[in-house]
């Protein structure tokens, strides 16, 4: 097994070494820096914003800053200009390392692994020297008045030296220019005086031109105003004449229109007055007719209300009386039924008692006969005595039973005859209550209006007699419903009926009697 793995150990070790070399030598350069890998090859490998492999122990990696750098360029000592004036200049330059392969190669020889501050410090001397050379070729006025040209010349002069170092100048700006003797200020004052002089002359010339132009304008304006006023006066005159003509025509038309309007107005007023009178007449007629109709309606409403109330009251009284009558009829029938049932029950009870007594008598007689037969052997005399005694007792018991039976029959007959008396008693008992119930609707009436009235026409007497009339109608209704003539029953109990005894209690047909009446409230 070991012999089998020996051939694979060397390749595996080599693969592991390669992987470790790759892992340790993997580098990735940012966009603002250049990674320069050198060692194995004659030409160095440059990585900018990309990744690469560096073989450990055989290759090395150096860094070069590629970002923008600011170089402050100042003349530490006064520099004479072309017109021999000592000046001090302060400028700022923006530089960076050139991204071309030649620029990176030159910069890597001068600024490899340096910080941006170190690079700007190395470039500062060279740029200051170039700016001094350019200042010596220019006058003070050119430096102050044309700073763009000055900065361009500095960039052009310095670019030659910077190219040798692999540096690219992006911009150069002149910040400040001063001199030791204040000549720039005097030059400014002189320029200020000249500017003021030129401005004053220009202003005077402008004022003159303005005055001339104003005068010419005033003259032209005056001429135009006079001409315009003349034309306006002419136009106003023509306008006044035309207005007068138009006013005359207008007055004429207006007078004619006023006359026609007045005539028309009078005719319209006449028509309106006529229509108004007709309308008032028609309105008066309609109002009279309306009042007439209102009176008729009120009268009909009053009559309807009175009749309605009277009908309602009469109907209420009739309904209440009918209900009370029906109630009394049902109560009378119930009492009558109860009495008949009670009479039948008493009669049945009496019959049962009579039968029981008869059975008892027979039993006693049978017992006596048996007892007499039992003791007949002992003594005929005693038997005869006992027989006589039993016969007497049996006769007594029989007589008693017969008397009781006759009493029960009399009682049943009395109950049967008690029907009319019970009816009379009930009628007498309920008559006050019936009168009170019939009078209740009359007591509830607050106000009574009686229309009509004369001799024999009703009126107050009709109202006061309505109670008796209603009671009479109630008795008639009960007689027709039950078939019992309650009047004849009551008459049968009077003194005349008992004396003359000419009253048929079983029912007599009444002829020629009309007790119905009509009540009105």
XYZ file of C-alpha atoms in Angstrom:
521
model
C 0.000 0.000 0.000
C 2.845 2.445 0.878
C 4.659 1.465 -2.309
C 1.494 2.322 -4.206
C 1.278 5.856 -2.671
C 4.975 6.772 -3.080
C 4.621 7.833 -6.741
C 1.774 10.230 -5.811
C 3.509 11.987 -2.947
C 5.778 14.152 -5.076
C 2.990 15.488 -7.345
C 0.770 16.112 -4.337
C 3.526 18.015 -2.568
C 4.172 20.043 -5.703
C 0.464 20.857 -6.014
C 0.318 21.945 -2.385
C 3.387 24.133 -2.889
C 1.853 25.693 -5.969
C -1.379 26.372 -4.095
C 0.522 27.949 -1.221
C 2.560 30.086 -3.618
C -0.601 31.235 -5.353
C -2.343 31.938 -2.040
C 0.605 33.865 -0.639
C 1.451 35.680 -3.862
C -2.073 36.763 -4.864
C -2.284 40.571 -4.971
C -4.977 43.026 -6.108
C -4.086 46.620 -6.997
C -6.552 49.544 -6.392
C -7.317 52.054 -9.201
C -5.222 54.888 -7.633
C -2.067 52.805 -7.179
C 0.234 50.799 -9.396
C 1.701 47.528 -8.154
C 5.062 46.921 -9.865
C 6.208 43.256 -9.725
C 9.816 42.645 -10.685
C 12.430 39.904 -10.276
C 12.114 37.008 -12.712
C 11.458 38.923 -15.904
C 13.441 41.690 -17.520
C 10.387 43.908 -17.824
C 8.472 44.627 -14.654
C 4.778 43.755 -14.496
C 2.485 46.671 -13.665
C -0.944 46.067 -12.029
C -3.435 48.970 -11.910
C -6.944 48.159 -10.668
C -6.568 44.427 -11.288
C -5.248 41.271 -9.609
C -2.073 39.301 -10.217
C 0.297 36.658 -8.850
C 3.648 37.413 -7.198
C 5.961 34.477 -6.634
C 7.250 34.668 -3.072
C 11.014 34.858 -2.567
C 11.545 35.212 -6.305
C 9.652 38.419 -7.076
C 9.074 41.654 -5.211
C 6.215 44.105 -5.319
C 6.539 47.933 -5.070
C 3.776 50.536 -4.947
C 3.451 53.776 -6.863
C 0.773 56.379 -5.993
C -1.203 57.472 -9.073
C -3.707 59.895 -7.532
C -3.922 63.651 -7.969
C -1.480 65.726 -5.908
C -1.448 69.454 -5.038
C 1.871 71.326 -5.138
C 2.052 74.747 -3.461
C 4.404 76.940 -5.522
C 5.684 80.047 -3.769
C 8.612 82.293 -4.458
C 10.463 82.310 -1.180
C 12.426 85.425 -2.302
C 11.415 88.348 -4.478
C 11.864 87.688 -8.186
C 12.577 90.619 -10.590
C 10.291 90.948 -13.565
C 11.244 91.975 -17.075
C 10.863 95.637 -15.989
C 13.072 95.001 -12.900
C 10.318 95.074 -10.290
C 10.666 92.553 -7.493
C 7.504 90.527 -7.029
C 6.361 87.577 -4.957
C 4.044 85.071 -6.638
C 1.904 82.422 -4.964
C 0.547 79.645 -7.213
C -0.950 76.125 -6.944
C -0.334 73.259 -9.372
C -2.304 69.995 -9.737
C -0.093 67.071 -10.853
C -0.179 63.303 -11.089
C 2.004 60.476 -12.397
C 1.483 59.831 -16.089
C -0.458 56.617 -16.785
C 1.535 55.789 -19.899
C 3.997 52.937 -19.701
C 6.945 55.334 -20.214
C 5.631 57.701 -17.531
C 5.156 54.863 -15.016
C 8.653 53.581 -15.810
C 10.228 57.026 -15.223
C 8.102 57.675 -12.076
C 8.972 54.257 -10.652
C 12.642 55.209 -10.862
C 12.062 58.465 -8.904
C 8.989 58.069 -6.648
C 8.603 54.341 -5.966
C 7.074 53.539 -2.542
C 6.855 57.275 -1.662
C 3.889 58.977 -0.068
C 2.033 61.801 -1.912
C 3.507 64.438 0.465
C 7.022 63.283 -0.325
C 6.358 63.393 -4.049
C 4.933 66.943 -3.929
C 7.891 68.072 -1.872
C 10.312 66.688 -4.484
C 8.401 68.457 -7.274
C 8.058 71.793 -5.472
C 11.655 72.953 -6.117
C 11.530 72.183 -9.813
C 8.180 73.970 -10.263
C 9.357 77.027 -8.317
C 12.444 77.281 -10.530
C 10.333 77.101 -13.671
C 7.982 79.811 -12.336
C 10.946 82.109 -11.533
C 12.210 81.763 -15.087
C 8.780 82.701 -16.494
C 8.465 85.732 -14.110
C 11.792 87.115 -15.415
C 10.440 87.137 -18.957
C 7.213 89.061 -18.145
C 6.468 92.629 -17.012
C 4.520 93.439 -13.889
C 1.562 94.616 -15.927
C 1.506 91.399 -17.980
C 1.657 89.275 -14.849
C -1.351 91.086 -13.298
C -3.452 91.660 -16.374
C -2.994 88.287 -18.084
C -2.662 85.637 -15.439
C -4.014 82.899 -17.689
C -1.156 83.447 -20.098
C 1.265 83.500 -17.174
C -0.007 80.171 -15.809
C 0.046 78.626 -19.288
C 3.676 79.673 -19.762
C 4.594 78.204 -16.360
C 2.886 74.891 -17.279
C 4.590 74.834 -20.669
C 8.022 75.564 -19.171
C 7.609 73.077 -16.290
C 6.125 70.293 -18.451
C 9.472 69.658 -20.086
C 11.108 68.989 -16.732
C 8.094 67.078 -15.398
C 8.016 64.753 -18.399
C 11.491 63.634 -17.550
C 10.212 62.595 -14.129
C 7.067 60.906 -15.425
C 4.788 63.666 -13.998
C 1.765 65.159 -15.772
C 0.716 68.750 -14.907
C -3.075 69.001 -14.829
C -3.449 72.718 -13.996
C -1.633 75.727 -12.620
C -3.420 78.688 -11.016
C -1.899 81.986 -9.903
C -3.253 82.765 -6.462
C -1.598 86.067 -5.525
C 1.010 88.562 -6.851
C 2.671 91.153 -4.549
C 5.676 93.502 -4.684
C 7.886 94.988 -2.016
C 7.457 98.703 -2.941
C 3.701 98.818 -3.459
C 4.014 99.474 -7.157
C 1.070 97.233 -7.918
C -1.074 99.420 -5.685
C 0.246 102.601 -7.337
C -0.318 101.071 -10.694
C -3.771 100.364 -9.625
C -4.235 103.935 -8.411
C -2.928 105.303 -11.714
C -5.229 103.008 -13.551
C -7.986 104.073 -11.230
C -7.346 107.756 -12.019
C -7.234 107.044 -15.691
C -10.365 105.034 -15.427
C -12.061 107.801 -13.465
C -10.846 110.396 -16.008
C -11.998 108.345 -18.899
C -15.234 107.729 -17.067
C -15.741 111.445 -16.375
C -14.990 112.350 -19.991
C -17.270 109.630 -21.157
C -19.922 110.814 -18.725
C -19.608 114.428 -19.889
C -19.819 113.371 -23.497
C -22.761 111.195 -22.660
C -24.467 114.076 -20.805
C -23.873 116.345 -23.781
C -25.235 113.827 -26.168
C -28.156 113.254 -23.839
C -28.858 117.032 -23.612
C -28.711 117.420 -27.377
C -30.887 114.421 -27.860
C -33.247 115.638 -25.156
C -33.547 119.090 -26.792
C -34.174 117.556 -30.153
C -36.635 115.239 -28.580
C -38.345 118.096 -26.739
C -38.579 120.093 -29.988
C -39.972 117.177 -31.850
C -42.267 116.428 -28.949
C -43.469 120.052 -28.825
C -44.097 120.094 -32.563
C -45.911 116.869 -32.350
C -47.900 118.049 -29.320
C -48.953 121.292 -31.089
C -49.916 119.384 -34.182
C -51.737 116.835 -32.108
C -53.571 119.478 -30.065
C -54.589 121.264 -33.294
C -55.903 118.067 -34.720
C -57.573 117.274 -31.396
C -59.267 120.694 -31.381
C -60.480 120.153 -34.920
C -61.724 116.722 -34.066
C -63.363 118.015 -30.892
C -65.151 120.730 -32.902
C -66.335 118.182 -35.434
C -67.331 115.922 -32.579
C -69.331 118.664 -30.876
C -71.151 119.467 -34.112
C -71.877 115.818 -34.665
C -73.012 115.424 -31.061
C -75.396 118.370 -31.456
C -76.866 116.841 -34.603
C -77.190 113.488 -32.955
C -78.668 115.060 -29.836
C -81.248 116.865 -31.944
C -82.180 113.655 -33.697
C -82.169 111.866 -30.391
C -84.423 114.463 -28.753
C -86.850 114.247 -31.667
C -86.938 110.474 -31.524
C -87.195 110.589 -27.783
C -90.129 113.024 -27.888
C -91.881 110.823 -30.413
C -91.104 107.759 -28.341
C -92.268 109.471 -25.134
C -95.547 110.475 -26.775
C -96.076 106.982 -28.132
C -95.072 105.516 -24.776
C -97.516 107.772 -22.937
C -100.337 106.802 -25.272
C -99.451 103.156 -24.965
C -99.098 103.473 -21.196
C -102.549 105.063 -20.871
C -104.063 102.321 -23.005
C -102.305 99.673 -20.933
C -103.431 101.335 -17.707
C -106.985 101.354 -19.006
C -106.708 97.671 -19.932
C -105.117 96.866 -16.582
C -107.788 98.771 -14.656
C -110.533 96.976 -16.586
C -108.884 93.622 -15.972
C -108.346 94.530 -12.306
C -112.015 95.445 -11.838
C -113.090 92.236 -13.566
C -110.641 90.278 -11.462
C -111.902 91.906 -8.265
C -115.489 91.162 -9.249
C -114.593 87.563 -10.072
C -112.602 87.324 -6.852
C -115.547 88.686 -4.838
C -117.870 86.195 -6.542
C -115.434 83.340 -5.886
C -115.000 84.433 -2.283
C -118.775 84.597 -1.813
C -119.178 81.183 -3.376
C -116.277 79.878 -1.264
C -117.819 81.266 1.922
C -121.133 79.742 0.935
C -119.476 76.386 0.374
C -117.561 76.714 3.636
C -120.805 77.405 5.502
C -122.434 74.403 3.843
C -119.423 72.227 4.620
C -119.341 73.384 8.227
C -123.055 72.756 8.533
C -122.684 69.285 7.014
C -119.697 68.574 9.235
C -121.625 69.732 12.288
C -124.640 67.633 11.350
C -122.403 64.668 10.577
C -120.585 65.068 13.876
C -123.830 65.338 15.818
C -125.421 62.379 13.997
C -122.221 60.396 14.304
C -121.978 61.047 18.011
C -125.657 60.293 18.537
C -125.395 57.086 16.485
C -122.265 56.111 18.342
C -123.863 56.716 21.704
C -127.037 54.896 20.715
C -125.040 52.033 19.274
C -122.929 51.869 22.432
C -126.022 51.803 24.611
C -127.651 49.129 22.430
C -124.516 47.028 22.330
C -124.008 47.304 26.054
C -127.656 46.490 26.761
C -127.531 43.572 24.349
C -124.361 42.297 25.959
C -125.833 42.659 29.439
C -129.032 40.977 28.254
C -127.101 38.110 26.746
C -125.127 37.799 29.942
C -128.258 37.779 32.051
C -129.871 35.260 29.702
C -126.888 32.955 29.994
C -126.893 33.345 33.771
C -130.685 32.678 33.914
C -130.332 29.626 31.707
C -127.438 28.419 33.840
C -129.453 28.863 37.021
C -132.482 27.203 35.458
C -130.327 24.315 34.315
C -128.774 24.041 37.760
C -132.206 24.017 39.401
C -133.495 21.341 37.019
C -130.412 19.259 37.582
C -130.731 19.709 41.343
C -134.403 18.721 41.211
C -133.606 15.641 39.171
C -130.810 14.789 41.571
C -133.115 15.164 44.568
C -135.786 13.105 42.875
C -133.285 10.400 42.016
C -131.948 10.486 45.565
C -135.460 10.207 46.961
C -136.206 7.243 44.698
C -132.957 5.608 45.747
C -133.755 6.184 49.427
C -137.255 4.795 48.949
C -135.890 1.712 47.240
C -133.292 1.336 49.962
C -135.936 1.604 52.677
C -138.157 -0.865 50.834
C -135.289 -3.277 50.504
C -134.496 -2.811 54.167
C -138.128 -3.442 55.090
C -138.214 -6.570 53.005
C -134.956 -7.676 54.563
C -136.309 -7.013 58.019
C -139.516 -8.809 57.187
C -137.584 -11.756 55.801
C -135.395 -11.832 58.867
C -138.463 -11.692 61.102
C -140.103 -14.492 59.186
C -137.013 -16.604 59.490
C -136.713 -15.840 63.140
C -140.395 -16.674 63.660
C -139.982 -19.891 61.764
C -136.955 -20.782 63.916
C -138.648 -20.308 67.199
C -142.064 -21.581 66.096
C -141.200 -24.998 67.537
C -140.716 -23.627 71.017
C -143.809 -21.805 71.422
C -146.671 -21.046 69.137
C -147.907 -18.405 71.500
C -144.538 -16.716 71.531
C -144.420 -17.071 67.745
C -147.805 -15.535 67.383
C -146.736 -12.655 69.597
C -143.504 -12.213 67.699
C -145.333 -12.406 64.400
C -147.796 -9.793 65.550
C -144.908 -7.592 66.687
C -143.023 -8.051 63.390
C -146.123 -7.313 61.410
C -146.661 -4.100 63.376
C -143.052 -3.034 62.926
C -143.217 -3.814 59.220
C -146.368 -1.813 58.863
C -144.756 1.076 60.694
C -141.674 0.972 58.517
C -143.764 0.702 55.366
C -145.865 3.661 56.427
C -142.711 5.632 57.151
C -141.236 4.792 53.782
C -144.458 5.664 52.022
C -144.555 8.980 53.871
C -140.965 9.711 52.929
C -141.643 8.801 49.299
C -144.660 11.071 49.205
C -142.518 13.838 50.756
C -139.891 13.444 48.102
C -142.511 13.548 45.373
C -143.968 16.731 46.887
C -140.483 18.218 47.067
C -139.836 17.387 43.420
C -143.179 18.951 42.482
C -142.252 22.001 44.543
C -138.952 22.289 42.697
C -140.740 21.942 39.391
C -143.190 24.663 40.374
C -140.363 26.798 41.719
C -139.262 27.748 38.175
C -141.506 30.815 37.719
C -140.805 32.069 41.220
C -137.089 31.767 40.659
C -137.359 33.645 37.422
C -139.379 36.367 39.100
C -136.884 36.615 41.943
C -133.975 36.882 39.504
C -135.781 39.498 37.446
C -136.573 41.538 40.514
C -133.006 41.255 41.747
C -131.361 42.313 38.465
C -133.806 45.133 37.596
C -131.950 47.797 39.683
C -128.623 46.709 38.257
C -130.067 46.754 34.720
C -131.414 50.252 35.267
C -128.011 51.407 36.580
C -126.130 49.922 33.613
C -128.610 51.450 31.149
C -128.233 54.853 32.806
C -124.409 54.745 32.694
C -124.065 56.080 29.086
C -126.431 58.945 29.967
C -124.325 59.868 33.030
C -121.164 59.949 30.893
C -122.587 62.590 28.530
C -120.986 65.972 29.277
C -123.129 68.118 27.039
C -126.329 67.463 25.147
C -127.523 69.567 22.222
C -131.162 68.929 21.331
C -132.261 69.998 17.861
C -135.942 70.305 17.221
C -138.447 69.711 19.908
C -142.067 70.594 20.090
C -145.102 68.993 21.423
C -144.845 65.273 20.931
C -141.449 65.529 19.217
C -139.208 64.229 21.980
C -136.609 66.540 23.440
C -135.798 66.371 27.129
C -138.647 63.995 27.841
C -137.294 61.679 25.170
C -133.856 61.611 26.833
C -135.291 61.053 30.320
C -137.594 58.289 29.102
C -134.901 56.439 27.151
C -133.983 54.357 30.230
C -137.431 52.881 30.657
C -137.690 52.330 26.915
C -134.382 50.429 26.858
C -135.476 48.252 29.820
C -138.755 47.510 28.031
C -136.783 46.535 24.887
C -134.521 44.307 26.994
C -137.530 42.411 28.456
C -139.075 42.050 24.992
C -135.790 40.692 23.629
C -135.485 38.197 26.509
C -139.082 37.058 25.940
C -138.464 36.502 22.223
C -135.149 34.663 22.916
C -136.430 32.335 25.683
C -140.116 31.997 24.735
C -141.129 33.046 28.265
C -143.408 36.044 28.643
C -141.785 37.811 31.598
C -144.534 40.449 31.688
C -147.211 37.769 32.216
C -145.069 36.130 34.905
C -144.788 39.416 36.752
C -148.519 40.083 36.283
C -149.271 36.639 37.716
C -147.792 37.678 41.028
C -149.736 40.915 41.299
C -152.733 41.359 43.596
C -155.212 41.594 40.708
C -153.962 38.315 39.273
C -154.285 36.540 42.588
C -157.791 37.954 43.170
C -159.304 37.629 39.692
C -157.129 34.653 38.625
C -157.604 35.427 34.951
C -153.884 35.446 33.972
C -152.429 32.703 31.805
C -148.894 32.172 33.115
C -147.862 29.675 30.452
C -147.668 32.430 27.848
C -150.169 34.879 26.293
C -149.728 36.474 22.893
C -149.726 40.287 23.164
C -151.676 42.144 20.598
C -151.689 45.797 19.811
C -148.813 46.603 22.165
C -145.855 48.464 20.647
C -143.337 49.512 23.288
C -140.480 50.178 20.967
C -139.228 53.699 21.002
C -136.569 55.764 19.380
C -134.106 57.810 21.390
C -131.935 60.598 20.135
C -129.104 62.469 21.821
